[in-house]
Coordinates of C-alpha atoms and ligand atoms in Angstrom, one line a residue:
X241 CA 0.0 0.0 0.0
X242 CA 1.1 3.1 -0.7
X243 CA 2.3 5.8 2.2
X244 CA 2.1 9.4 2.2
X245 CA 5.2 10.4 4.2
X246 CA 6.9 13.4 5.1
X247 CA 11.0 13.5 6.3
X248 CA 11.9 16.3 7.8
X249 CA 15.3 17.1 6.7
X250 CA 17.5 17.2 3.6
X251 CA 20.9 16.2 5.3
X252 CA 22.7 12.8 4.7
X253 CA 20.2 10.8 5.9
X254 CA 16.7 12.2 4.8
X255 CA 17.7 12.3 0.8
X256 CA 19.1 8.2 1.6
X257 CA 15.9 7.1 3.1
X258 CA 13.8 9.1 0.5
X259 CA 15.8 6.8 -2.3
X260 CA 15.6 3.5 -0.6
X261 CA 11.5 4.1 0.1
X262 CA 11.0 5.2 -3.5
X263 CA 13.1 2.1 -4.8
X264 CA 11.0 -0.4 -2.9
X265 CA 7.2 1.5 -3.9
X266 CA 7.1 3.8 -6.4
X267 CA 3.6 4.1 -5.5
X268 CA 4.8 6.4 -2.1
X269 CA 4.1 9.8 -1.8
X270 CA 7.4 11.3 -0.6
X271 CA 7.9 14.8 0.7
X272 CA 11.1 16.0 2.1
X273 CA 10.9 19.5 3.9
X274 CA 14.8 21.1 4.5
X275 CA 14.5 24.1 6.7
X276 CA 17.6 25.9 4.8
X277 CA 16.7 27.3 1.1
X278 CA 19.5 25.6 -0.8
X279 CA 20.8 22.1 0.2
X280 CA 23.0 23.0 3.7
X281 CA 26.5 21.6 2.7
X282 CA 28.5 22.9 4.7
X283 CA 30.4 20.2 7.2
X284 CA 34.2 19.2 7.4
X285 CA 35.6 15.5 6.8
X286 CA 32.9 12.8 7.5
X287 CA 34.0 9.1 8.3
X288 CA 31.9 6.1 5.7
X289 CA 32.7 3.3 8.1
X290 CA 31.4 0.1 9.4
X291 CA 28.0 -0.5 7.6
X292 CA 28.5 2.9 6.1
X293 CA 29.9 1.4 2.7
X294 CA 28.1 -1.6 2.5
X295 CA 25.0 0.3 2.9
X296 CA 26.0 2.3 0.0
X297 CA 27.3 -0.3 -2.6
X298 CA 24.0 -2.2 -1.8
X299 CA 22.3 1.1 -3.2
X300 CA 24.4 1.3 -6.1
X301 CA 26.4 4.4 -5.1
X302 CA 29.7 3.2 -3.5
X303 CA 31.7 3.9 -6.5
X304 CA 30.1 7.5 -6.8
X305 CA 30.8 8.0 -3.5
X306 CA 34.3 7.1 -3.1
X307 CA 35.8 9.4 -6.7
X308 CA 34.6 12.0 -4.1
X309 CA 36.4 10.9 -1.1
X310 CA 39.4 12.7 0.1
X311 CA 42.8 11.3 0.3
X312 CA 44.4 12.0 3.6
X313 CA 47.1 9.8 4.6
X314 CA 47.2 9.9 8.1
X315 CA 47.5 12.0 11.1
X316 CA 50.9 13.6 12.6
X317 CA 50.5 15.2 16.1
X318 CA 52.9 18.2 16.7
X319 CA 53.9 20.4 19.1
X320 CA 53.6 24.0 19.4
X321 CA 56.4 24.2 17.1
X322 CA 54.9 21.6 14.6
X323 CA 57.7 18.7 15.4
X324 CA 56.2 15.6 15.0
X325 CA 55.5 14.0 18.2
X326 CA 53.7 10.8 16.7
X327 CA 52.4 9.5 13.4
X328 CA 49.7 7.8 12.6
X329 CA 48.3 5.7 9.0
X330 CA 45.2 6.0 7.8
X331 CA 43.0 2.8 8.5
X332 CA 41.5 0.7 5.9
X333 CA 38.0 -0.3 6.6
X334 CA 37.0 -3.1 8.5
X335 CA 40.5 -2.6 10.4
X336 CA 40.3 -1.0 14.2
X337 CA 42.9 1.1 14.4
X338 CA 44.2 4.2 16.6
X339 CA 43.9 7.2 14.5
X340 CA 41.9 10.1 12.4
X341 CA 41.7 9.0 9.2
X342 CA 39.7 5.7 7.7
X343 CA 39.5 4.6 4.3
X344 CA 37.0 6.0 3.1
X345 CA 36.3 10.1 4.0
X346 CA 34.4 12.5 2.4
X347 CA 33.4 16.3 2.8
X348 CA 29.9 16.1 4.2
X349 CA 28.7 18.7 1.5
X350 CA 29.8 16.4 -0.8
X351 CA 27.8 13.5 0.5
X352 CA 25.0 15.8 1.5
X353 CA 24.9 16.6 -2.1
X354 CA 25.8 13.3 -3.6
X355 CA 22.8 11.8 -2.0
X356 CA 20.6 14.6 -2.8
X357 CA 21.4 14.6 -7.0
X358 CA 20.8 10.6 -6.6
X359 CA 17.8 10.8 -5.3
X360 CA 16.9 13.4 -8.2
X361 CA 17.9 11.3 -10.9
X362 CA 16.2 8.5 -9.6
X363 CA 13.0 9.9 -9.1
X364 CA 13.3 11.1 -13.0
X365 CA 13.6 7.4 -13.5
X366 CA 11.2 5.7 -11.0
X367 CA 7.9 8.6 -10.4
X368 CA 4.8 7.3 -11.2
X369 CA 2.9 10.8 -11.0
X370 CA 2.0 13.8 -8.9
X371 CA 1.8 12.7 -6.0
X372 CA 3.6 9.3 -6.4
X373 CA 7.4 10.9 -6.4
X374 CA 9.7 12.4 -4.1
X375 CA 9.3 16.0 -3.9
X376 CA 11.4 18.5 -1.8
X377 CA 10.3 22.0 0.0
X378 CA 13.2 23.9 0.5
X379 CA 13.1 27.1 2.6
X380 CA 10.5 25.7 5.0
X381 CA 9.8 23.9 8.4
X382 CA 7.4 22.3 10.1
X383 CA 5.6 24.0 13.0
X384 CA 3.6 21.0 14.8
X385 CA 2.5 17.8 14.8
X386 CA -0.9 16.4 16.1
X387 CA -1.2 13.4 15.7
X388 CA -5.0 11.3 15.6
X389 CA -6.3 7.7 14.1
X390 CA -6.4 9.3 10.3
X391 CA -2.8 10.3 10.6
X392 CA -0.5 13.2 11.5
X393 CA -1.6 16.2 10.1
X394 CA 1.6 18.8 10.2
X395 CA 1.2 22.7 10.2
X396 CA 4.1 23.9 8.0
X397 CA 5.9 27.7 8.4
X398 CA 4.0 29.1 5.9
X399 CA 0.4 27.8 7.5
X400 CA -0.2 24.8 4.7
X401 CA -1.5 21.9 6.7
X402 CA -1.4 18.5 5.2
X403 CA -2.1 14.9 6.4
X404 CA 0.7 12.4 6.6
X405 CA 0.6 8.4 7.2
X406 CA 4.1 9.0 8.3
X407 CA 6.6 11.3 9.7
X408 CA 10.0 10.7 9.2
X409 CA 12.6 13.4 11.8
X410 CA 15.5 13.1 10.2
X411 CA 16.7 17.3 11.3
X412 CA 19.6 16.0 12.6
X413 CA 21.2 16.8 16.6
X414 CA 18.5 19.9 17.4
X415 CA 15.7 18.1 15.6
X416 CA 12.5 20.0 16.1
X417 CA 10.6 16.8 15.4
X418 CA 11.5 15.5 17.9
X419 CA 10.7 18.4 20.4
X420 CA 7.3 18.6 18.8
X421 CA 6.3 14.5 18.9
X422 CA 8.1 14.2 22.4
X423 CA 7.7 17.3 24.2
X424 CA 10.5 19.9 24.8
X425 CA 11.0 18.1 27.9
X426 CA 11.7 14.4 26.7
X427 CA 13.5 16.4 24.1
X428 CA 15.8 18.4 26.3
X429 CA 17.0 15.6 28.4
X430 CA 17.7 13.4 25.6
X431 CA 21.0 15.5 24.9
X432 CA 23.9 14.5 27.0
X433 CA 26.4 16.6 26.9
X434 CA 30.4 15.8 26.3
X435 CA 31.1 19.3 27.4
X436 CA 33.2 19.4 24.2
X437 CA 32.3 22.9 22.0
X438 CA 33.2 22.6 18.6
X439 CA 33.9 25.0 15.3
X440 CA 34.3 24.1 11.6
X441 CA 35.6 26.2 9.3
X442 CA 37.6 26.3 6.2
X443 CA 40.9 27.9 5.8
X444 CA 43.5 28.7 2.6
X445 CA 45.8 26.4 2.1
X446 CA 49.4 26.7 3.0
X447 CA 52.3 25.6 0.7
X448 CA 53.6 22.3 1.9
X449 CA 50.9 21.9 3.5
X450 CA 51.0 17.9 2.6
X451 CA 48.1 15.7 2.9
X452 CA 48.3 14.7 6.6
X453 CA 46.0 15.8 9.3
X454 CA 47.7 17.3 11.9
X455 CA 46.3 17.8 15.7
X456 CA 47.5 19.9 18.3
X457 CA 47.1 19.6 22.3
X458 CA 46.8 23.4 23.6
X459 CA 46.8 24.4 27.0
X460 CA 43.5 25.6 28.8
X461 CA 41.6 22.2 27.1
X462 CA 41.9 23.1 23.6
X463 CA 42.5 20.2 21.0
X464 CA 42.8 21.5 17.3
X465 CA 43.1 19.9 14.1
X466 CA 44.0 20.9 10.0
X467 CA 43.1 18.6 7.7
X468 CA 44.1 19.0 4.1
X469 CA 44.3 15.7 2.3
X470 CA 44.4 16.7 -0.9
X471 CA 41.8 19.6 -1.4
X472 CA 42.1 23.0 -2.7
X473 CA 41.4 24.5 0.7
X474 CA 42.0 23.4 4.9
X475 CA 39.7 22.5 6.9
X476 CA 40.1 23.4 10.3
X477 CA 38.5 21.8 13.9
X478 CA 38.8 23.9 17.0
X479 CA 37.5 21.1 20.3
X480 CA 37.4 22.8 23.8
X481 CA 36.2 21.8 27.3
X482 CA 37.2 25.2 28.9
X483 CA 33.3 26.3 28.6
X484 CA 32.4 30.2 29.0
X485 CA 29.4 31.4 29.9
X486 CA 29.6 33.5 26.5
X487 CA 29.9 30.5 24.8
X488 CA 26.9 28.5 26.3
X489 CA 24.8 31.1 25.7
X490 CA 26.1 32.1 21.8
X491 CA 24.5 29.1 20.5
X492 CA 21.0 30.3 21.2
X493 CA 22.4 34.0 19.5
X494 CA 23.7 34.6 16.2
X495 CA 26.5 32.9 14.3
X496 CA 28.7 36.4 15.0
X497 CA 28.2 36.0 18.7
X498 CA 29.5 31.9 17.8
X499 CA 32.5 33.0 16.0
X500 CA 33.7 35.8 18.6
X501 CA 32.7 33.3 21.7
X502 CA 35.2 31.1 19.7
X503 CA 37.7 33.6 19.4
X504 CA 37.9 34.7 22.7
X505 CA 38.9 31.0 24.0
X506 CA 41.2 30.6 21.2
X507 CA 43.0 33.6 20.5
X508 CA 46.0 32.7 22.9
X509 CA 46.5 29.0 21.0
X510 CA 49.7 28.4 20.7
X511 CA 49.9 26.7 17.3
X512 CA 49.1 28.4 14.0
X513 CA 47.4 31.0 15.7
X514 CA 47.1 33.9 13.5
X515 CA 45.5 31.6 10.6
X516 CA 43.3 30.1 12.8
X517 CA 42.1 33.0 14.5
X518 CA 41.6 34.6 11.0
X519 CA 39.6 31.5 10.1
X520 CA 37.0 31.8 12.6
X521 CA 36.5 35.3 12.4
X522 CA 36.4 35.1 7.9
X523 CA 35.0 31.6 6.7
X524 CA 32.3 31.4 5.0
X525 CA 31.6 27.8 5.8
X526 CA 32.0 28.5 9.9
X527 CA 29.6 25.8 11.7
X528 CA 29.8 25.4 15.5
X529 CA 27.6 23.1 18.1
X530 CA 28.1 21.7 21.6
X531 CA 29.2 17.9 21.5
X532 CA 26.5 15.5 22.9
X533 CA 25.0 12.5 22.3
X534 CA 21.2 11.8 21.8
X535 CA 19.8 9.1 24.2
X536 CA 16.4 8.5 23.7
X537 CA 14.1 5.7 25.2
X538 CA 11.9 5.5 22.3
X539 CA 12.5 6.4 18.4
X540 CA 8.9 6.7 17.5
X541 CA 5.7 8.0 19.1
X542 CA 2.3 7.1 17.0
X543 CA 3.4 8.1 13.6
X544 CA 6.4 9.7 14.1
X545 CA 9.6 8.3 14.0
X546 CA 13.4 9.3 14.6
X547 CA 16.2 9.1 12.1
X548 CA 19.6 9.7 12.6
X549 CA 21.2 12.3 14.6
X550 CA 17.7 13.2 15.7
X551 CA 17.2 10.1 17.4
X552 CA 20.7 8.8 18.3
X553 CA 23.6 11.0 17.6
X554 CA 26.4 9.5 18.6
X555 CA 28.5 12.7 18.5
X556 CA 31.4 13.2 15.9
X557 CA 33.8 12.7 18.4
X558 CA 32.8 8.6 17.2
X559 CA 33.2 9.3 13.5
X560 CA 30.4 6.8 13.2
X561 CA 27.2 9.5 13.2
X562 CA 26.9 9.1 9.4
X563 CA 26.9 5.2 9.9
X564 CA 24.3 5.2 12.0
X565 CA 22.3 7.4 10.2
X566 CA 22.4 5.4 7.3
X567 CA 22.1 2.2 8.9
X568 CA 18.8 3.5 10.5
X569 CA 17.6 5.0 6.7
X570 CA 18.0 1.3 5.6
X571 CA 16.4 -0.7 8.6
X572 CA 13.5 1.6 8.6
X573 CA 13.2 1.3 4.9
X574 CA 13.4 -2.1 5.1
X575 CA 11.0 -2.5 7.9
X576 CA 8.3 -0.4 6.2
X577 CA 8.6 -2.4 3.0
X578 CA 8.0 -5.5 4.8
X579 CA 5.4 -4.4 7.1
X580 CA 4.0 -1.3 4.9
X581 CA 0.3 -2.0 5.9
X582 CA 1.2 -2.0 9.6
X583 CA 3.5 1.1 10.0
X584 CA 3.6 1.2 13.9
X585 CA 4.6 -2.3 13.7
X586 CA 7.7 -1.2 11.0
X587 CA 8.4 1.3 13.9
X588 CA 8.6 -1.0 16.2
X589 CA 10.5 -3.5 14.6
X590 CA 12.8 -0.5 13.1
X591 CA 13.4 0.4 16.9
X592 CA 14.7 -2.9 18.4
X593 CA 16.8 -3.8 15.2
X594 CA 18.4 -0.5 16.0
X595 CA 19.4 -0.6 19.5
X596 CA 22.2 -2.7 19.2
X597 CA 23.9 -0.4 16.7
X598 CA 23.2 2.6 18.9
X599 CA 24.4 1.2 21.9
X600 CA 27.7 0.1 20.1
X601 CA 28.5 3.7 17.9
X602 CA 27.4 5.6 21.7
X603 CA 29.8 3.7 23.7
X604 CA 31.6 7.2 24.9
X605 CA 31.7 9.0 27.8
X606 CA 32.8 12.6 29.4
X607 CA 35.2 10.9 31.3
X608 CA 37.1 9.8 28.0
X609 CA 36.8 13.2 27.5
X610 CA 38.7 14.9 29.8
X611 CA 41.0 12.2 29.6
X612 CA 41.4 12.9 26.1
X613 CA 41.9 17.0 27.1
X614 CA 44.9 18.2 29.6
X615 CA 45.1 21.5 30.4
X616 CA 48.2 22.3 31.9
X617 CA 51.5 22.0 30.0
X618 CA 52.1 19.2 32.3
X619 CA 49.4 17.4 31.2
X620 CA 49.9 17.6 27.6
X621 CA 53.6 16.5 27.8
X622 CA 52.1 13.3 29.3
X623 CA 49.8 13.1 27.0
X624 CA 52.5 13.5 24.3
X625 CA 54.5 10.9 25.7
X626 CA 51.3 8.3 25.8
X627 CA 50.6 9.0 22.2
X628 CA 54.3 8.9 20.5
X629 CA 54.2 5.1 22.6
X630 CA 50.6 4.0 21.6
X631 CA 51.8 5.2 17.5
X632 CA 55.1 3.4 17.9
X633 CA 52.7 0.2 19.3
X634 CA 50.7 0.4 16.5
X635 CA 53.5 0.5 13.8
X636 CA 55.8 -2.2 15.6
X637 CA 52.1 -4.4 15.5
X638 CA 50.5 -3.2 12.6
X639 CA 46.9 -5.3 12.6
X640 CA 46.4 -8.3 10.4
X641 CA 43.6 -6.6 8.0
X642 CA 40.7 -8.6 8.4
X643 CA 38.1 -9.3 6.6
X644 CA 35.4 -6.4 6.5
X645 CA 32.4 -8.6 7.5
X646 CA 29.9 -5.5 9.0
X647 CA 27.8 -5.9 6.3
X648 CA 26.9 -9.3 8.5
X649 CA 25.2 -7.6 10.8
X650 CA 23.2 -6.1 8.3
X651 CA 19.2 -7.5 7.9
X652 CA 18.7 -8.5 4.3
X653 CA 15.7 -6.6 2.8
X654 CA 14.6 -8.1 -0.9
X655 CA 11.6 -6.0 -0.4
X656 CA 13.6 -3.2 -0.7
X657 CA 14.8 -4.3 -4.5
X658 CA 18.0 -2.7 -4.3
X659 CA 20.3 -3.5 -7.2
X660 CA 22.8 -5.5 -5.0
Ligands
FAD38 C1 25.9 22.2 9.0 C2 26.3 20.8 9.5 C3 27.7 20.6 9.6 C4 28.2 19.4 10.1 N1 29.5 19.2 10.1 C5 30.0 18.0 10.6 C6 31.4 17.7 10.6 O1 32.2 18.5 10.2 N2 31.8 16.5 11.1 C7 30.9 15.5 11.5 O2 31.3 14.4 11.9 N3 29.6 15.8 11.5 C8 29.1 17.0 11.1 N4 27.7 17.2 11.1 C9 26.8 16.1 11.6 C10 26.6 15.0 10.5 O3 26.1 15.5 9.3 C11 25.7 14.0 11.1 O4 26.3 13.5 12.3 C12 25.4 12.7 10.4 O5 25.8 12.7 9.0 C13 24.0 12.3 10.5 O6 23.2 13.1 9.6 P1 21.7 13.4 9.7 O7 21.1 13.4 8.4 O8 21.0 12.7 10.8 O9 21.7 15.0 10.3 P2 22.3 16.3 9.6 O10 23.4 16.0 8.7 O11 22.6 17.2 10.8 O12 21.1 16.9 8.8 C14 19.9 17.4 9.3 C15 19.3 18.3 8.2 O13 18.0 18.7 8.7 C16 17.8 20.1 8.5 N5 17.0 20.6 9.5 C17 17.3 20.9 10.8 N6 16.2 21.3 11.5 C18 15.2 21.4 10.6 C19 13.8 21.7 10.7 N7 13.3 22.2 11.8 N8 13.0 21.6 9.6 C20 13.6 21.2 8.4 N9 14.9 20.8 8.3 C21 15.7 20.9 9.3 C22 19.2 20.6 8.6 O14 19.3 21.9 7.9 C23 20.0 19.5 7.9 O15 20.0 19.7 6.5 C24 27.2 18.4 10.6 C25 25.9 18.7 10.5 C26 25.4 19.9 10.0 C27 23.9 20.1 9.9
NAG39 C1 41.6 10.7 -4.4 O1 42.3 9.7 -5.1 C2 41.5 9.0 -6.0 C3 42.4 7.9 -6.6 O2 43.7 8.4 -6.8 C4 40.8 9.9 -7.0 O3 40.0 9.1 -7.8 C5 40.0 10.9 -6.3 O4 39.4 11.8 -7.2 C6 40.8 11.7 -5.3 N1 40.0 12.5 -4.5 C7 40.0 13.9 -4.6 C8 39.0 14.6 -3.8 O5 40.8 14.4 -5.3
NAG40 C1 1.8 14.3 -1.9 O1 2.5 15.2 -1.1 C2 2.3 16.5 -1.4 C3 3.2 17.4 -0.5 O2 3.2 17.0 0.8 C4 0.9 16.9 -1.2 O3 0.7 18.3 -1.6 C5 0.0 16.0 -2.1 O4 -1.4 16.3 -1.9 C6 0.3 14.5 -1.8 N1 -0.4 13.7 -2.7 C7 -1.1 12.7 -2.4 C8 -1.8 11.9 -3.5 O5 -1.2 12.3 -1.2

């Protein structure tokens, strides 16, 4: 039977479910509503592990995907002065390995965008009709959600109300679906924070810059990375846990008040200062957020269902948030073509194949993180001296490369008619 569904969200995760739902019933009347007026595609470096690339081949895209990946070749940490203190390869997938970069990496405009023109050029291929297609709103939000036995009818921002059989929040770590289907309580207390604040920016590109990542421990909790590979351009990552009142509160401000928050914990760095401080105060692309994880006890309520970072963001600290989101865009897929005339059931089912993924891309705490940030000088030269012996460890026993067998774990969905 065809569904009438609406995703909220054109990020990675809302374009991939919209594709995977189409393929299995043309017949589905698919809506995506993005907040932002053009595709947001802005992001730094995003990890395709675990699942991540099985999930894609199965859809016919890996090869897509990877001409876009980025080629970074590993990770030196340096001191203040930029001396390497340790080294580390990139990993190949499948491996577990101590390090920054895995095999596959891509910008996440790039996959944000990938996904999005797929979905395009398969709906040219696969529509039936109005109203049996996927069709995007760009420039638009939803404003609430009331939910009764004919469906969920959803007010949008410009007043258009419509009736859905489904709705499908996939708006990512501040999802507003989820505040309006679980209450801004339930909502609120689903964020645990790492007490990690976080900019993205891009920067120029230095000569000799190289295509290693390189991280920096500075003083006062401050952990910063450049990562180059072999791009046109820098992308830079500024981590702190020395949190300012000013900076708490900037998120709830403008992006200005972001940036100069940023720049007031930053500005005495002491590692490419000058070009980093210039960075946050010029880029274009600047994108900041407090670290957390989403921990929810449910995914779904009636109609409405969770997807990705909205549900069970696993923080990027993990490198594995755009696994799980597309893990979740293909069980829920799956689930709904198997058990399309009993959606709450799908939900269900969706939910408890889900769980053990969560549970295994969430395992993190706070503690690890202020393990992972010293703040005196004392601190950091331990911390120095722990990572030059865990990267000497790891090139004297350089893992066996096993076999990548996540794509084990994986349910198998024929009813999702994917090409592989
Ligand atoms: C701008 C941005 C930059 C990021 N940069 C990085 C990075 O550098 N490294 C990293 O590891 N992860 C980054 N992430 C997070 C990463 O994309 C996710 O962890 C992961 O890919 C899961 O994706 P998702 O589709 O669940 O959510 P997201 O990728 O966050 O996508 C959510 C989408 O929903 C839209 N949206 C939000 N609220 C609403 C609303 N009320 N109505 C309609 N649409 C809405 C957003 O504009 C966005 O397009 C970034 C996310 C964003 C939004
Ligand atoms: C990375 O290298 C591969 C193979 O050499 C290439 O196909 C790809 O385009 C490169 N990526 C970028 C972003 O240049
Ligand atoms: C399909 O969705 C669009 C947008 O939400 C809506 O305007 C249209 O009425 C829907 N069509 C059907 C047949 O449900």
């Amino acid at each position: 039977m065809p569904l009438n569904m609406l995703i909220v969200g054109a990020g990675v995760c809302g374009p991939a479910i919209a594709m995977l739902l189409q393929r299995s019933n043309p017949r589905h009347n698919i809506t995506i509503v993005e907040r932002s007026s053009t595709l947001r595609s802005t992001g730094q470096q995003i990890d395709l592990k675990n699942q991540a690339p099985h999930i894609l081949r199965k859809m016919g895209l890996l090869d897509e995907i990877k001409a876009l990946c980025v080629n970074e070749t590993g990770l030196e940490v340096v001191d203040s002065a930029g001396k390497q203190i340790a080294y580390f390869g990139a990993a190949a997938s499948g491996e577990r390995r101590i390090g920054l970069t895995s095999e596959h990496e891509i910008m996440r405009g790039d996959m944000v965008q990938a996904l999005y023109d797929a979905s395009i050029k398969q709906n040219a291929e696969l529509k039936v009709g109005p109203g049996q297609e996927i069709n995007y709103i760009f420039g638009k939000t939803i404003t609430s959600l009331d939910q009764s036995a004919q469906g969920v009818d959803v007010t949008f921002s410009d007043g258009r109300e419509h009736l859905y059989d489904l709705v499908i929040g996939a708006d990512g770590q501040y999802s507003r679906t989820r505040r309006l289907a679980f209450g801004q309580e339930i909502s609120d207390a689903s964020f645990k924070s790492l007490g990690v604040h976080a900019a993205y920016f891009s920067i120029p590109r230095i000569d000799g810059e190289g295509t290693l990542a390189r991280g920096h421990l500075a003083p006062g909790r401050k952990m910063i990375y450049t990562r180059t590979s072999d791009r046109p351009v820098t992308g830079a990552l500024l981590f702190t846990m020395q949190e300012t009142p000013r900076l708490k509160a900037s998120y709830k401000e403008s992006v200005e008040n972001q940036r100069k928050a940023f720049v007031e914990v930053f500005k005495d760095m002491d590692w490419q200062t000058d070009r980093l401080i210039s960075g946050l105060k010029n880029s274009d692309d600047f994108y900041a957020n407090e670290l957390g994880q989403i921990k929810m006890d449910r995914l779904s309520t009636g109609r409405v269902v969770l997807l990705g970072d909205s549900g069970y963001c696993p923080s990027p600290f993990t490198g594995l948030g755009t696994n799980l989101c597309l893990v979740g865009a293909y069980v829920l897929a799956g689930e709904l073509a198997r058990q399309g005339n009993d959606v709450k059931g799908a939900l269900k089912t969706y939910e408890e194949k889900m769980w053990p993924f969560i549970y295994e891309c969430q395992q993190f705490s706070s503690r690890t993180m202020e393990f992972l940030f010293p703040s005196s000088r004392l601190g950091i030269w331990a911390m120095h001296n722990l990572i030059w012996a865990m990267s000497k460890v790891a090139g004297l026993f350089p893992q066996p490369q096993k076999r990548d067998n996540h794509d084990e774990r994986l349910p198998e969905y024929p009813e999702l008619k994917l090409p592989i």
